[in-house]
């Protein structure tokens, strides 16, 4: 699927399609950088397009699938429609010859049916991609997730920090391999990289009880055969009066800015 003039980075669409409950289409369009392309599945075809084109379909996506790197090709065969998670976007990026993928909260290891070991982790270990993200999600075992990545050959970096300590909440610290200044983003060696760009502590959710409520909502969704994270995100949005959606969008856009400054080089 390699193409001429492939983009320097691609942004995943699972958060944009299912996670930003209180953020309007106009808000996203207003804040979104013009050069940031997103990818999704439409009628079995991978589409790489602008945020405006993607958002034209946002009100029609109730029945769209949430696809990861293990299910995206099956979705293509079946002619389906779907949002792409980080691992699905990594698979598509590799096919297109694109070296960088952008996400916000990623999967990991935890007590979630879909994430005993989320495929975001094996995808990073198998795929020569640099993933720019914020953090593994708060309900996961973040130290265990970072440890798994290190044991499986994934290099971890933090933008201006050597620690990962949570996504929308401040949690347990996990030490990364290296802190990076913005100037050092041009020194990244191609492939198997996770670059985390954390949300500032002052912008994160302060009430830890919200996380417990979100976990309950996610578990209930699992019991009903639905996806965990959209339900958990919806509950956090309700409890925080939309702040959780706002900080996730801001974080995704901040990660795009990091990706734009990366110059991936060969060994």
Tab-separated table of C-alpha atoms in Angstrom, residues 1-3 6-10 39 46 69 73 84 86-101 119 122-130 190-192:
chain	number	residue	atom	x	y	z
A	1	UNK	CA	0.000	0.000	0.000
A	2	UNK	CA	3.054	2.272	-0.110
A	3	UNK	CA	2.292	5.532	-1.915
A	6	UNK	CA	3.314	9.640	2.003
A	7	UNK	CA	2.725	11.950	4.987
A	8	UNK	CA	5.344	12.377	7.692
A	9	UNK	CA	2.777	11.376	10.346
A	10	UNK	CA	-0.816	10.082	10.663
A	39	UNK	CA	-7.058	7.760	8.839
A	46	UNK	CA	-8.627	2.961	4.182
A	69	UNK	CA	-4.062	-3.702	14.440
A	73	UNK	CA	-7.611	-5.945	7.797
A	84	UNK	CA	-8.584	3.269	13.868
A	86	UNK	CA	-3.142	3.542	17.641
A	87	UNK	CA	-2.190	-0.026	16.665
A	88	UNK	CA	-4.428	-0.016	13.573
A	89	UNK	CA	-2.969	3.317	12.518
A	90	UNK	CA	0.538	1.922	13.018
A	91	UNK	CA	-0.301	-0.962	10.667
A	92	UNK	CA	-1.639	1.412	8.023
A	93	UNK	CA	1.282	3.811	8.463
A	94	UNK	CA	3.741	0.988	7.884
A	95	UNK	CA	1.885	0.007	4.700
A	96	UNK	CA	2.054	3.615	3.507
A	97	UNK	CA	5.722	4.077	4.365
A	98	UNK	CA	4.895	6.682	7.001
A	99	UNK	CA	7.283	6.598	10.014
A	100	UNK	CA	5.223	8.351	12.731
A	101	UNK	CA	1.772	7.877	14.292
A	119	UNK	CA	-2.281	-4.758	20.946
A	122	UNK	CA	2.958	-5.785	20.519
A	123	UNK	CA	2.399	-3.442	17.556
A	124	UNK	CA	5.121	-1.140	18.869
A	125	UNK	CA	7.451	-4.102	19.353
A	126	UNK	CA	6.791	-5.486	15.856
A	127	UNK	CA	6.464	-2.348	13.748
A	128	UNK	CA	9.190	0.115	12.775
A	129	UNK	CA	7.065	3.084	13.815
A	130	UNK	CA	7.570	5.996	16.199
A	190	UNK	CA	13.710	4.921	13.050
A	191	UNK	CA	11.334	2.380	14.523
A	192	UNK	CA	10.079	0.843	17.793
